[in-house]
PDB file of C-alpha atoms in Angstrom:
ATOM      1  CA  UNK A   3       2.431  50.581 -29.243  1.00 47.00           C
ATOM      2  CA  UNK A   4       0.991  49.207 -32.904  1.00 47.00           C
ATOM      3  CA  UNK A   5       2.797  47.056 -35.337  1.00 48.00           C
ATOM      4  CA  UNK A   6       1.820  46.150 -39.111  1.00 49.00           C
ATOM      5  CA  UNK A   7       1.405  42.942 -40.448  1.00 46.00           C
ATOM      6  CA  UNK A   8       2.286  41.856 -43.962  1.00 49.00           C
ATOM      7  CA  UNK A   9      -0.474  43.351 -45.484  1.00 51.00           C
ATOM      8  CA  UNK A  10      -0.039  46.875 -44.134  1.00 49.00           C
ATOM      9  CA  UNK A  11      -3.017  46.809 -41.368  1.00 49.00           C
ATOM     10  CA  UNK A  12      -2.189  48.121 -38.453  1.00 45.00           C
ATOM     11  CA  UNK A  13      -1.912  45.853 -35.578  1.00 47.00           C
ATOM     12  CA  UNK A  14      -2.505  47.247 -32.180  1.00 49.00           C
ATOM     13  CA  UNK A  15      -0.722  45.904 -28.971  1.00 51.00           C
ATOM     14  CA  UNK A  16      -3.882  46.155 -26.866  1.00 53.00           C
ATOM     15  CA  UNK A  17      -5.284  44.738 -28.810  1.00 52.00           C
ATOM     16  CA  UNK A  18      -3.505  41.232 -28.996  1.00 51.00           C
ATOM     17  CA  UNK A  19      -3.184  41.965 -25.020  1.00 53.00           C
ATOM     18  CA  UNK A  20      -6.922  41.671 -24.756  1.00 56.00           C
ATOM     19  CA  UNK A  21      -6.645  38.806 -27.102  1.00 55.00           C
ATOM     20  CA  UNK A  22      -4.321  36.582 -25.184  1.00 58.00           C
ATOM     21  CA  UNK A  23      -6.439  37.728 -21.686  1.00 53.00           C
ATOM     22  CA  UNK A  24      -9.612  35.986 -23.899  1.00 58.00           C
ATOM     23  CA  UNK A  25      -8.057  32.766 -24.105  1.00 50.00           C
ATOM     24  CA  UNK A  26      -6.572  32.881 -20.669  1.00 52.00           C
ATOM     25  CA  UNK A  27      -9.584  33.595 -18.964  1.00 51.00           C
ATOM     26  CA  UNK A  28     -11.126  30.274 -21.950  1.00 47.00           C
ATOM     27  CA  UNK A  29      -8.421  28.278 -20.378  1.00 48.00           C
ATOM     28  CA  UNK A  30      -9.025  29.234 -16.466  1.00 49.00           C
ATOM     29  CA  UNK A  31     -12.940  29.131 -17.128  1.00 45.00           C
ATOM     30  CA  UNK A  32     -12.257  25.179 -18.706  1.00 39.00           C
ATOM     31  CA  UNK A  33      -9.997  24.032 -15.776  1.00 41.00           C
ATOM     32  CA  UNK A  34     -12.470  25.793 -13.270  1.00 45.00           C
ATOM     33  CA  UNK A  35     -15.391  23.775 -14.933  1.00 41.00           C
ATOM     34  CA  UNK A  36     -13.284  20.593 -15.358  1.00 39.00           C
ATOM     35  CA  UNK A  37     -12.799  20.652 -11.448  1.00 43.00           C
ATOM     36  CA  UNK A  38     -16.272  21.454 -10.771  1.00 46.00           C
ATOM     37  CA  UNK A  39     -17.230  18.473 -12.567  1.00 39.00           C
ATOM     38  CA  UNK A  40     -14.261  16.063 -10.973  1.00 43.00           C
ATOM     39  CA  UNK A  41     -15.733  17.457  -7.770  1.00 45.00           C
ATOM     40  CA  UNK A  42     -19.046  16.168  -8.079  1.00 48.00           C
ATOM     41  CA  UNK A  43     -17.764  13.143 -10.542  1.00 54.00           C
ATOM     42  CA  UNK A  44     -15.307  11.663  -7.831  1.00 56.00           C
ATOM     43  CA  UNK A  45     -18.117  11.117  -4.694  1.00 58.00           C
ATOM     44  CA  UNK A  46     -20.224   8.809  -6.997  1.00 60.00           C
ATOM     45  CA  UNK A  47     -17.235   7.014  -8.121  1.00 59.00           C
ATOM     46  CA  UNK A  48     -16.461   6.247  -4.940  1.00 60.00           C
ATOM     47  CA  UNK A  49     -19.538   5.414  -3.906  1.00 62.00           C
ATOM     48  CA  UNK A  50     -20.074   2.837  -6.928  1.00 66.00           C
ATOM     49  CA  UNK A  51     -16.611   1.328  -5.965  1.00 65.00           C
ATOM     50  CA  UNK A  52     -17.110   0.807  -2.135  1.00 65.00           C
ATOM     51  CA  UNK A  53     -20.234  -1.172  -3.667  1.00 72.00           C
ATOM     52  CA  UNK A  54     -18.708  -2.838  -5.940  1.00 68.00           C
ATOM     53  CA  UNK A  55     -15.567  -3.805  -3.804  1.00 78.00           C
ATOM     54  CA  UNK A  56     -17.527  -4.300  -0.360  1.00 89.00           C
ATOM     55  CA  UNK A  57     -14.369  -5.053   2.588  1.00 92.00           C
ATOM     56  CA  UNK A  58     -13.562  -8.971   2.401  1.00 93.00           C
ATOM     57  CA  UNK A  59     -13.206  -8.638   6.213  1.00 96.00           C
ATOM     58  CA  UNK A  60     -14.795  -6.720   9.452  1.00 97.00           C
ATOM     59  CA  UNK A  61     -14.987  -3.184  10.710  1.00 97.00           C
ATOM     60  CA  UNK A  62     -13.990  -3.004  14.044  1.00 98.00           C
ATOM     61  CA  UNK A  63     -14.260   0.150  16.242  1.00 97.00           C
ATOM     62  CA  UNK A  64     -10.982   1.185  17.854  1.00 97.00           C
ATOM     63  CA  UNK A  65     -12.410   3.754  19.220  1.00 93.00           C
ATOM     64  CA  UNK A  66     -14.186   6.683  17.266  1.00 93.00           C
ATOM     65  CA  UNK A  67     -13.358   5.075  13.557  1.00 96.00           C
ATOM     66  CA  UNK A  68     -13.594   1.793  12.197  1.00 97.00           C
ATOM     67  CA  UNK A  69     -10.444  -0.410  11.072  1.00 98.00           C
ATOM     68  CA  UNK A  70     -10.816  -3.006   8.697  1.00 98.00           C
ATOM     69  CA  UNK A  71      -8.828  -6.638   9.356  1.00 98.00           C
ATOM     70  CA  UNK A  72      -9.479  -9.644   7.157  1.00 98.00           C
ATOM     71  CA  UNK A  73      -8.817 -12.745   8.873  1.00 98.00           C
ATOM     72  CA  UNK A  74      -8.507 -16.473   7.432  1.00 98.00           C
ATOM     73  CA  UNK A  75      -7.360 -19.584   8.090  1.00 98.00           C
ATOM     74  CA  UNK A  76      -7.189 -21.283  11.142  1.00 97.00           C
ATOM     75  CA  UNK A  77      -4.369 -22.470  13.414  1.00 97.00           C
ATOM     76  CA  UNK A  78      -1.720 -20.859  15.880  1.00 97.00           C
ATOM     77  CA  UNK A  79      -0.167 -18.883  16.278  1.00 98.00           C
ATOM     78  CA  UNK A  80      -1.605 -15.880  14.286  1.00 98.00           C
ATOM     79  CA  UNK A  81       0.350 -14.241  12.041  1.00 98.00           C
ATOM     80  CA  UNK A  82      -0.515 -10.528  11.094  1.00 98.00           C
ATOM     81  CA  UNK A  83       0.318  -8.686   8.580  1.00 98.00           C
ATOM     82  CA  UNK A  84       1.481  -4.866   8.429  1.00 97.00           C
ATOM     83  CA  UNK A  85       1.423  -3.346   4.994  1.00 96.00           C
ATOM     84  CA  UNK A  86       3.897  -0.762   4.075  1.00 94.00           C
ATOM     85  CA  UNK A  87       3.979   3.119   3.555  1.00 92.00           C
ATOM     86  CA  UNK A  88       0.667   4.064   1.259  1.00 85.00           C
ATOM     87  CA  UNK A  89      -0.109   0.097   0.812  1.00 91.00           C
ATOM     88  CA  UNK A  90      -3.510  -1.875   2.347  1.00 93.00           C
ATOM     89  CA  UNK A  91      -4.589  -5.238   2.541  1.00 96.00           C
ATOM     90  CA  UNK A  92      -5.294  -6.315  -0.872  1.00 94.00           C
ATOM     91  CA  UNK A  93      -1.688  -6.140  -1.991  1.00 95.00           C
ATOM     92  CA  UNK A  94      -1.244  -9.558  -0.025  1.00 97.00           C
ATOM     93  CA  UNK A  95      -3.569 -11.218  -2.647  1.00 96.00           C
ATOM     94  CA  UNK A  96      -0.907 -13.668  -3.533  1.00 97.00           C
ATOM     95  CA  UNK A  97       0.693 -14.799  -0.063  1.00 98.00           C
ATOM     96  CA  UNK A  98      -2.690 -14.542   2.496  1.00 98.00           C
ATOM     97  CA  UNK A  99      -4.256 -17.897   0.801  1.00 98.00           C
ATOM     98  CA  UNK A 100      -1.203 -19.601   0.949  1.00 98.00           C
ATOM     99  CA  UNK A 101      -0.102 -18.760   4.392  1.00 98.00           C
ATOM    100  CA  UNK A 102      -3.894 -19.484   5.639  1.00 98.00           C
ATOM    101  CA  UNK A 103      -3.220 -23.452   4.369  1.00 98.00           C
ATOM    102  CA  UNK A 104      -1.307 -23.929   7.311  1.00 98.00           C
ATOM    103  CA  UNK A 105      -2.401 -21.053  10.218  1.00 98.00           C
ATOM    104  CA  UNK A 106      -4.734 -17.997  10.959  1.00 98.00           C
ATOM    105  CA  UNK A 107      -3.636 -15.279   9.047  1.00 98.00           C
ATOM    106  CA  UNK A 108      -4.942 -11.763   9.263  1.00 98.00           C
ATOM    107  CA  UNK A 109      -4.217  -8.509   7.144  1.00 98.00           C
ATOM    108  CA  UNK A 110      -6.022  -5.009   8.026  1.00 98.00           C
ATOM    109  CA  UNK A 111      -5.632  -1.759   6.523  1.00 97.00           C
ATOM    110  CA  UNK A 112      -4.554   1.175   8.051  1.00 96.00           C
ATOM    111  CA  UNK A 113      -6.573   4.173   9.228  1.00 95.00           C
ATOM    112  CA  UNK A 114      -7.412   6.043   5.959  1.00 91.00           C
ATOM    113  CA  UNK A 115      -5.855   2.942   4.042  1.00 92.00           C
ATOM    114  CA  UNK A 116      -7.922   0.327   1.943  1.00 92.00           C
ATOM    115  CA  UNK A 117     -11.414  -0.033   3.861  1.00 94.00           C
ATOM    116  CA  UNK A 118     -10.169   1.801   6.951  1.00 95.00           C
ATOM    117  CA  UNK A 119     -11.651   5.226   8.109  1.00 94.00           C
ATOM    118  CA  UNK A 120      -9.394   8.324   9.025  1.00 90.00           C
ATOM    119  CA  UNK A 121      -7.798   8.798  12.694  1.00 93.00           C
ATOM    120  CA  UNK A 122      -7.119  11.880  14.054  1.00 91.00           C
ATOM    121  CA  UNK A 123      -4.078  10.887  15.572  1.00 93.00           C
ATOM    122  CA  UNK A 124      -0.215  11.725  14.219  1.00 93.00           C
ATOM    123  CA  UNK A 125       0.921   8.495  11.792  1.00 93.00           C
ATOM    124  CA  UNK A 126       4.014   7.641  13.893  1.00 96.00           C
ATOM    125  CA  UNK A 127       4.964   3.934  14.375  1.00 96.00           C
ATOM    126  CA  UNK A 128       3.631   3.720  17.865  1.00 97.00           C
ATOM    127  CA  UNK A 129       0.206   4.962  17.117  1.00 97.00           C
ATOM    128  CA  UNK A 130       0.207   2.712  14.730  1.00 97.00           C
ATOM    129  CA  UNK A 131       1.256  -0.377  17.276  1.00 98.00           C
ATOM    130  CA  UNK A 132      -1.505   1.064  19.592  1.00 97.00           C
ATOM    131  CA  UNK A 133      -4.213   0.861  17.208  1.00 97.00           C
ATOM    132  CA  UNK A 134      -3.547  -2.893  15.700  1.00 98.00           C
ATOM    133  CA  UNK A 135      -3.451  -3.831  19.467  1.00 98.00           C
ATOM    134  CA  UNK A 136      -7.315  -2.565  20.023  1.00 98.00           C
ATOM    135  CA  UNK A 137      -7.940  -3.750  16.739  1.00 98.00           C
ATOM    136  CA  UNK A 138      -6.668  -7.326  17.792  1.00 98.00           C
ATOM    137  CA  UNK A 139      -8.693  -7.071  20.811  1.00 98.00           C
ATOM    138  CA  UNK A 140     -11.978  -6.054  19.810  1.00 98.00           C
ATOM    139  CA  UNK A 141     -11.862  -8.623  16.646  1.00 98.00           C
ATOM    140  CA  UNK A 142     -11.269 -10.964  19.333  1.00 97.00           C
ATOM    141  CA  UNK A 143      -8.329 -12.275  17.695  1.00 98.00           C
ATOM    142  CA  UNK A 144      -5.590 -13.457  20.326  1.00 94.00           C
ATOM    143  CA  UNK A 145      -2.054 -13.749  20.312  1.00 93.00           C
ATOM    144  CA  UNK A 146       0.502 -14.399  20.592  1.00 97.00           C
ATOM    145  CA  UNK A 147       1.293 -13.282  16.869  1.00 98.00           C
ATOM    146  CA  UNK A 148       3.873 -13.695  14.538  1.00 98.00           C
ATOM    147  CA  UNK A 149       4.051  -9.909  12.835  1.00 98.00           C
ATOM    148  CA  UNK A 150       4.747  -9.486   9.579  1.00 98.00           C
ATOM    149  CA  UNK A 151       6.123  -5.693   8.493  1.00 98.00           C
ATOM    150  CA  UNK A 152       6.658  -4.491   5.070  1.00 98.00           C
ATOM    151  CA  UNK A 153       8.794  -1.206   4.497  1.00 96.00           C
ATOM    152  CA  UNK A 154       7.689   1.009   7.246  1.00 96.00           C
ATOM    153  CA  UNK A 155       5.632  -1.622   8.311  1.00 97.00           C
ATOM    154  CA  UNK A 156       8.752  -2.856   9.862  1.00 98.00           C
ATOM    155  CA  UNK A 157       9.030   0.178  12.228  1.00 97.00           C
ATOM    156  CA  UNK A 158       5.338  -0.367  13.657  1.00 98.00           C
ATOM    157  CA  UNK A 159       6.239  -4.715  14.272  1.00 98.00           C
ATOM    158  CA  UNK A 160       9.444  -3.937  16.043  1.00 98.00           C
ATOM    159  CA  UNK A 161       8.120  -1.065  18.065  1.00 98.00           C
ATOM    160  CA  UNK A 162       4.586  -3.213  18.611  1.00 98.00           C
ATOM    161  CA  UNK A 163       7.384  -6.373  19.578  1.00 98.00           C
ATOM    162  CA  UNK A 164       8.957  -3.683  22.633  1.00 98.00           C
ATOM    163  CA  UNK A 165       5.731  -2.110  24.265  1.00 98.00           C
ATOM    164  CA  UNK A 166       3.486  -5.699  23.873  1.00 98.00           C
ATOM    165  CA  UNK A 167       6.375  -8.481  24.499  1.00 97.00           C
ATOM    166  CA  UNK A 168       3.822 -10.701  25.474  1.00 97.00           C
ATOM    167  CA  UNK A 169       1.810 -10.725  22.593  1.00 98.00           C
ATOM    168  CA  UNK A 170       4.618 -11.087  20.226  1.00 98.00           C
ATOM    169  CA  UNK A 171       6.057 -14.738  19.387  1.00 98.00           C
ATOM    170  CA  UNK A 172       7.792 -13.554  16.102  1.00 98.00           C
ATOM    171  CA  UNK A 173       8.672 -11.278  14.001  1.00 98.00           C
ATOM    172  CA  UNK A 174       9.003 -10.955   9.850  1.00 98.00           C
ATOM    173  CA  UNK A 175      10.170  -7.895   8.787  1.00 98.00           C
ATOM    174  CA  UNK A 176      10.075  -8.242   4.993  1.00 98.00           C
ATOM    175  CA  UNK A 177      12.843  -5.853   3.292  1.00 97.00           C
ATOM    176  CA  UNK A 178      11.853  -2.916   5.868  1.00 97.00           C
ATOM    177  CA  UNK A 179      13.005   0.608   5.432  1.00 95.00           C
ATOM    178  CA  UNK A 180      16.000   1.599   7.041  1.00 95.00           C
ATOM    179  CA  UNK A 181      16.186   3.010  10.216  1.00 92.00           C
ATOM    180  CA  UNK A 182      17.505   6.348  10.744  1.00 87.00           C
ATOM    181  CA  UNK A 183      20.989   6.388  11.124  1.00 79.00           C
ATOM    182  CA  UNK A 184      21.122   9.985  13.102  1.00 68.00           C
ATOM    183  CA  UNK A 185      20.503  10.694  16.537  1.00 62.00           C
ATOM    184  CA  UNK A 186      16.869   9.920  17.644  1.00 59.00           C
ATOM    185  CA  UNK A 187      16.326  13.503  19.151  1.00 58.00           C
ATOM    186  CA  UNK A 188      16.457  14.918  15.936  1.00 74.00           C
ATOM    187  CA  UNK A 189      13.867  13.693  14.415  1.00 75.00           C
ATOM    188  CA  UNK A 190      10.486  16.036  12.581  1.00 80.00           C
ATOM    189  CA  UNK A 191       7.954  15.510  15.013  1.00 80.00           C
ATOM    190  CA  UNK A 192       4.428  14.358  13.024  1.00 74.00           C
ATOM    191  CA  UNK A 193       1.418  16.389  12.785  1.00 72.00           C
ATOM    192  CA  UNK A 194      -2.039  15.981  13.008  1.00 77.00           C
ATOM    193  CA  UNK A 195      -3.641  14.257  10.207  1.00 70.00           C
ATOM    194  CA  UNK A 196      -5.436  16.343   7.424  1.00 70.00           C
ATOM    195  CA  UNK A 197      -4.832  19.906   5.313  1.00 70.00           C
ATOM    196  CA  UNK A 198      -5.053  19.920   1.441  1.00 62.00           C
ATOM    197  CA  UNK A 199      -1.602  19.106  -0.036  1.00 62.00           C
ATOM    198  CA  UNK A 200      -1.711  19.569  -3.721  1.00 56.00           C
ATOM    199  CA  UNK A 201      -2.039  15.638  -4.512  1.00 56.00           C
ATOM    200  CA  UNK A 202      -5.188  15.738  -1.832  1.00 57.00           C
ATOM    201  CA  UNK A 203      -6.588  18.580  -3.792  1.00 53.00           C
ATOM    202  CA  UNK A 204      -6.310  16.567  -6.959  1.00 53.00           C
ATOM    203  CA  UNK A 205      -7.747  13.736  -6.052  1.00 50.00           C
ATOM    204  CA  UNK A 206     -10.673  15.524  -4.674  1.00 54.00           C
ATOM    205  CA  UNK A 207     -11.425  16.403  -8.190  1.00 47.00           C
ATOM    206  CA  UNK A 208     -10.811  13.175  -9.709  1.00 49.00           C
ATOM    207  CA  UNK A 209      -7.560  13.853 -11.373  1.00 48.00           C
ATOM    208  CA  UNK A 210      -5.518  11.090  -9.553  1.00 52.00           C
ATOM    209  CA  UNK A 211      -8.020   8.700 -10.523  1.00 57.00           C
ATOM    210  CA  UNK A 212      -7.904  10.014 -14.216  1.00 54.00           C
ATOM    211  CA  UNK A 213      -4.056   9.141 -14.104  1.00 56.00           C
ATOM    212  CA  UNK A 214      -4.086   6.279 -11.665  1.00 57.00           C
ATOM    213  CA  UNK A 215      -3.326   3.818 -14.597  1.00 52.00           C
ATOM    214  CA  UNK A 216      -0.614   5.865 -16.483  1.00 41.00           C
ATOM    215  CA  UNK A 217       1.128   6.007 -13.035  1.00 46.00           C
ATOM    216  CA  UNK A 218       1.795   2.714 -12.175  1.00 49.00           C
ATOM    217  CA  UNK A 219      -1.229   2.487  -9.325  1.00 52.00           C
ATOM    218  CA  UNK A 220      -1.938  -1.102 -10.434  1.00 54.00           C
ATOM    219  CA  UNK A 221      -0.272  -3.666  -9.174  1.00 64.00           C
ATOM    220  CA  UNK A 222       0.367  -7.247 -10.412  1.00 86.00           C
ATOM    221  CA  UNK A 223      -2.326  -8.873  -7.706  1.00 90.00           C
ATOM    222  CA  UNK A 224      -4.958 -11.829  -8.576  1.00 91.00           C
ATOM    223  CA  UNK A 225      -8.278 -10.443 -10.185  1.00 87.00           C
ATOM    224  CA  UNK A 226     -10.582  -8.666  -7.472  1.00 86.00           C
ATOM    225  CA  UNK A 227      -7.607  -7.730  -5.041  1.00 89.00           C
ATOM    226  CA  UNK A 228      -6.024  -5.950  -8.399  1.00 86.00           C
ATOM    227  CA  UNK A 229      -9.513  -4.414  -9.194  1.00 84.00           C
ATOM    228  CA  UNK A 230      -9.865  -3.077  -4.995  1.00 85.00           C
ATOM    229  CA  UNK A 231      -6.059  -2.197  -4.599  1.00 85.00           C
ATOM    230  CA  UNK A 232      -6.441   0.416  -8.019  1.00 80.00           C
ATOM    231  CA  UNK A 233      -9.968   1.606  -6.653  1.00 79.00           C
ATOM    232  CA  UNK A 234      -8.694   2.499  -3.189  1.00 75.00           C
ATOM    233  CA  UNK A 235      -5.393   3.459  -4.346  1.00 74.00           C
ATOM    234  CA  UNK A 236      -6.444   6.913  -6.294  1.00 71.00           C
ATOM    235  CA  UNK A 237      -9.304   8.156  -3.624  1.00 75.00           C
ATOM    236  CA  UNK A 238      -8.669  10.870  -1.871  1.00 75.00           C
ATOM    237  CA  UNK A 239      -8.801   9.487   1.347  1.00 74.00           C
ATOM    238  CA  UNK A 240      -5.607   7.315   0.732  1.00 75.00           C
ATOM    239  CA  UNK A 241      -4.047  10.044  -1.278  1.00 79.00           C
ATOM    240  CA  UNK A 242      -4.454  12.553   1.893  1.00 82.00           C
ATOM    241  CA  UNK A 243      -2.937   9.513   4.323  1.00 82.00           C
ATOM    242  CA  UNK A 244       0.136   8.665   2.074  1.00 83.00           C
ATOM    243  CA  UNK A 245       0.832  12.226   2.778  1.00 84.00           C
ATOM    244  CA  UNK A 246       0.229  12.301   6.762  1.00 87.00           C
ATOM    245  CA  UNK A 247       2.347   9.181   6.642  1.00 91.00           C
ATOM    246  CA  UNK A 248       4.959  10.724   4.996  1.00 90.00           C
ATOM    247  CA  UNK A 249       4.962  13.454   7.306  1.00 90.00           C
ATOM    248  CA  UNK A 250       4.963  11.097  10.420  1.00 91.00           C
ATOM    249  CA  UNK A 251       7.775   8.816   8.964  1.00 91.00           C
ATOM    250  CA  UNK A 252      10.719  10.759  10.863  1.00 92.00           C
ATOM    251  CA  UNK A 253       9.378  10.198  14.462  1.00 93.00           C
ATOM    252  CA  UNK A 254       7.932   6.717  13.841  1.00 94.00           C
ATOM    253  CA  UNK A 255      11.339   5.809  12.392  1.00 94.00           C
ATOM    254  CA  UNK A 256      13.139   7.148  15.385  1.00 94.00           C
ATOM    255  CA  UNK A 257      10.349   5.376  17.819  1.00 95.00           C
ATOM    256  CA  UNK A 258      11.763   1.991  16.012  1.00 96.00           C
ATOM    257  CA  UNK A 259      15.162   2.957  16.027  1.00 94.00           C
ATOM    258  CA  UNK A 260      14.868   3.357  19.926  1.00 94.00           C
ATOM    259  CA  UNK A 261      14.250  -0.242  20.142  1.00 96.00           C
ATOM    260  CA  UNK A 262      17.789  -1.660  20.265  1.00 95.00           C
ATOM    261  CA  UNK A 263      16.642  -4.996  21.474  1.00 97.00           C
ATOM    262  CA  UNK A 264      13.889  -7.740  21.840  1.00 98.00           C
ATOM    263  CA  UNK A 265      15.851 -10.522  23.909  1.00 97.00           C
ATOM    264  CA  UNK A 266      15.989 -13.403  21.950  1.00 97.00           C
ATOM    265  CA  UNK A 267      12.960 -13.287  19.415  1.00 98.00           C
ATOM    266  CA  UNK A 268      12.690 -14.989  16.754  1.00 98.00           C
ATOM    267  CA  UNK A 269      13.485 -12.691  14.159  1.00 98.00           C
ATOM    268  CA  UNK A 270      13.711 -13.376  10.144  1.00 98.00           C
ATOM    269  CA  UNK A 271      14.928 -10.741   7.929  1.00 98.00           C
ATOM    270  CA  UNK A 272      13.721 -11.101   4.158  1.00 98.00           C
ATOM    271  CA  UNK A 273      15.834  -8.778   1.842  1.00 97.00           C
ATOM    272  CA  UNK A 274      15.302  -8.371  -1.229  1.00 97.00           C
ATOM    273  CA  UNK A 275      18.081  -9.159  -3.603  1.00 93.00           C
ATOM    274  CA  UNK A 276      17.280  -6.274  -6.645  1.00 92.00           C
ATOM    275  CA  UNK A 277      18.240  -2.866  -6.651  1.00 86.00           C
ATOM    276  CA  UNK A 278      20.541  -3.074  -3.523  1.00 83.00           C
ATOM    277  CA  UNK A 279      22.794  -0.546  -2.310  1.00 89.00           C
ATOM    278  CA  UNK A 280      25.692  -0.727   0.015  1.00 90.00           C
ATOM    279  CA  UNK A 281      23.279   1.894   2.905  1.00 92.00           C
ATOM    280  CA  UNK A 282      20.294  -1.091   2.619  1.00 94.00           C
ATOM    281  CA  UNK A 283      22.696  -3.698   2.360  1.00 95.00           C
ATOM    282  CA  UNK A 284      24.034  -2.481   5.564  1.00 94.00           C
ATOM    283  CA  UNK A 285      20.683  -1.120   7.384  1.00 95.00           C
ATOM    284  CA  UNK A 286      19.076  -4.812   7.053  1.00 96.00           C
ATOM    285  CA  UNK A 287      22.253  -6.778   8.547  1.00 96.00           C
ATOM    286  CA  UNK A 288      21.946  -4.416  11.511  1.00 95.00           C
ATOM    287  CA  UNK A 289      18.034  -5.490  11.765  1.00 97.00           C
ATOM    288  CA  UNK A 290      19.896  -8.953  12.808  1.00 98.00           C
ATOM    289  CA  UNK A 291      20.779  -7.390  16.058  1.00 97.00           C
ATOM    290  CA  UNK A 292      17.522  -6.889  17.642  1.00 98.00           C
ATOM    291  CA  UNK A 293      17.540 -10.575  18.531  1.00 98.00           C
ATOM    292  CA  UNK A 294      19.874 -13.190  19.808  1.00 98.00           C
ATOM    293  CA  UNK A 295      17.567 -15.349  17.633  1.00 98.00           C
ATOM    294  CA  UNK A 296      17.805 -13.939  14.216  1.00 98.00           C
ATOM    295  CA  UNK A 297      18.540 -14.908  10.407  1.00 98.00           C
ATOM    296  CA  UNK A 298      18.226 -13.374   7.301  1.00 98.00           C
ATOM    297  CA  UNK A 299      16.912 -14.785   4.017  1.00 98.00           C
ATOM    298  CA  UNK A 300      16.836 -13.183   0.447  1.00 97.00           C
ATOM    299  CA  UNK A 301      14.453 -12.997  -2.296  1.00 96.00           C
ATOM    300  CA  UNK A 302      16.791 -12.947  -5.054  1.00 94.00           C
ATOM    301  CA  UNK A 303      14.775 -11.573  -7.898  1.00 93.00           C
ATOM    302  CA  UNK A 304      12.734  -9.160  -6.114  1.00 95.00           C
ATOM    303  CA  UNK A 305      13.055  -5.533  -5.620  1.00 94.00           C
ATOM    304  CA  UNK A 306      11.356  -3.917  -2.587  1.00 94.00           C
ATOM    305  CA  UNK A 307       7.628  -5.083  -2.432  1.00 94.00           C
ATOM    306  CA  UNK A 308       8.876  -8.690  -2.137  1.00 97.00           C
ATOM    307  CA  UNK A 309       5.148  -9.998  -1.420  1.00 96.00           C
ATOM    308  CA  UNK A 310       4.071  -8.775  -5.039  1.00 95.00           C
ATOM    309  CA  UNK A 311       6.850  -9.681  -7.418  1.00 95.00           C
ATOM    310  CA  UNK A 312       8.487 -12.725  -5.682  1.00 96.00           C
ATOM    311  CA  UNK A 313       5.536 -13.972  -3.541  1.00 97.00           C
ATOM    312  CA  UNK A 314       6.628 -17.461  -2.625  1.00 98.00           C
ATOM    313  CA  UNK A 315       9.909 -15.962  -0.382  1.00 98.00           C
ATOM    314  CA  UNK A 316       7.405 -13.976   1.335  1.00 98.00           C
ATOM    315  CA  UNK A 317       5.077 -17.140   2.077  1.00 98.00           C
ATOM    316  CA  UNK A 318       8.271 -18.890   2.745  1.00 98.00           C
ATOM    317  CA  UNK A 319       9.652 -17.172   5.187  1.00 98.00           C
ATOM    318  CA  UNK A 320       6.311 -16.614   6.880  1.00 98.00           C
ATOM    319  CA  UNK A 321       5.701 -20.464   6.956  1.00 98.00           C
ATOM    320  CA  UNK A 322       8.997 -20.958   8.206  1.00 98.00           C
ATOM    321  CA  UNK A 323       8.336 -18.317  11.631  1.00 98.00           C
ATOM    322  CA  UNK A 324       5.290 -20.483  11.612  1.00 98.00           C
ATOM    323  CA  UNK A 325       6.907 -23.670  12.405  1.00 98.00           C
ATOM    324  CA  UNK A 326       9.700 -21.930  14.475  1.00 98.00           C
ATOM    325  CA  UNK A 327       7.201 -20.485  17.055  1.00 98.00           C
ATOM    326  CA  UNK A 328       5.265 -24.335  17.169  1.00 97.00           C
ATOM    327  CA  UNK A 329       8.540 -26.079  17.850  1.00 95.00           C
ATOM    328  CA  UNK A 330       9.114 -23.532  20.755  1.00 92.00           C
ATOM    329  CA  UNK A 331       6.075 -24.141  22.285  1.00 88.00           C
ATOM    330  CA  UNK A 332       6.407 -28.064  21.886  1.00 85.00           C
ATOM    331  CA  UNK A 333      10.023 -28.068  23.912  1.00 74.00           C
TER     332      UNK A 333
END
């Protein structure tokens, strides 16, 4: 079917179609070209950033892959920090130096996050606890430990305290993610890590790195920690792990929920003061039932990432737990 333009010239609908296909083809070629460039460019940038930001701690073989652990300070008990979902050790840049003035403190990166290598095992709370146990043994960091867990990290430290009770002297639960309310038998089993979800694919061609700044991946952290955090947050390995951890969250939450009592283990629940709702408030209060020796503190001016938004409150809670443990040993 043909038409006419304002000058009376005949325009073929076939011509219009060919024109659209030509432009579509050019756009596709441009996208493919940029993707190829990004695919080549991304590993080069990753290698450069790994050289620019080497791991501040040590890399430890935990059974076929290496995890990064960074320990500073001296004294007992040793504090071990487990970061939240999609987070890494550098996010504790405000907290670690201050706690190190009081006792020894170790931050570490879970498999696939920060400087740590990927693990072939499903990303669940019990698997994280096993990895952390092996890491501490291999790194020659003796317990018992004060375990600090932020957000989803709370699942891990609760399971760790249950599975290795002789190795834990206290818990600090920093705005722990809400435990599941449904029956533990209804969880979704965690798959093996891997696959190529769209976010990971976009990271492999450098698009996540390009959008990292505008999307807010830069945290309010000390210089050095901020740059390292930004660099690793947008790496394909971290993006893939972020997805894998999400897939393991249901089973991990069920594992933590199955722990109903930790006896008289000292526990401090540090809860955010902002962006609260009734569900989260109730979930935070419920954590106090894990022990007969528990207390709740609040970071009144902070949202979920208390260790970044109001680090002085995270520091105070950790140091308070260290003092509780030391006093118990002296009795």
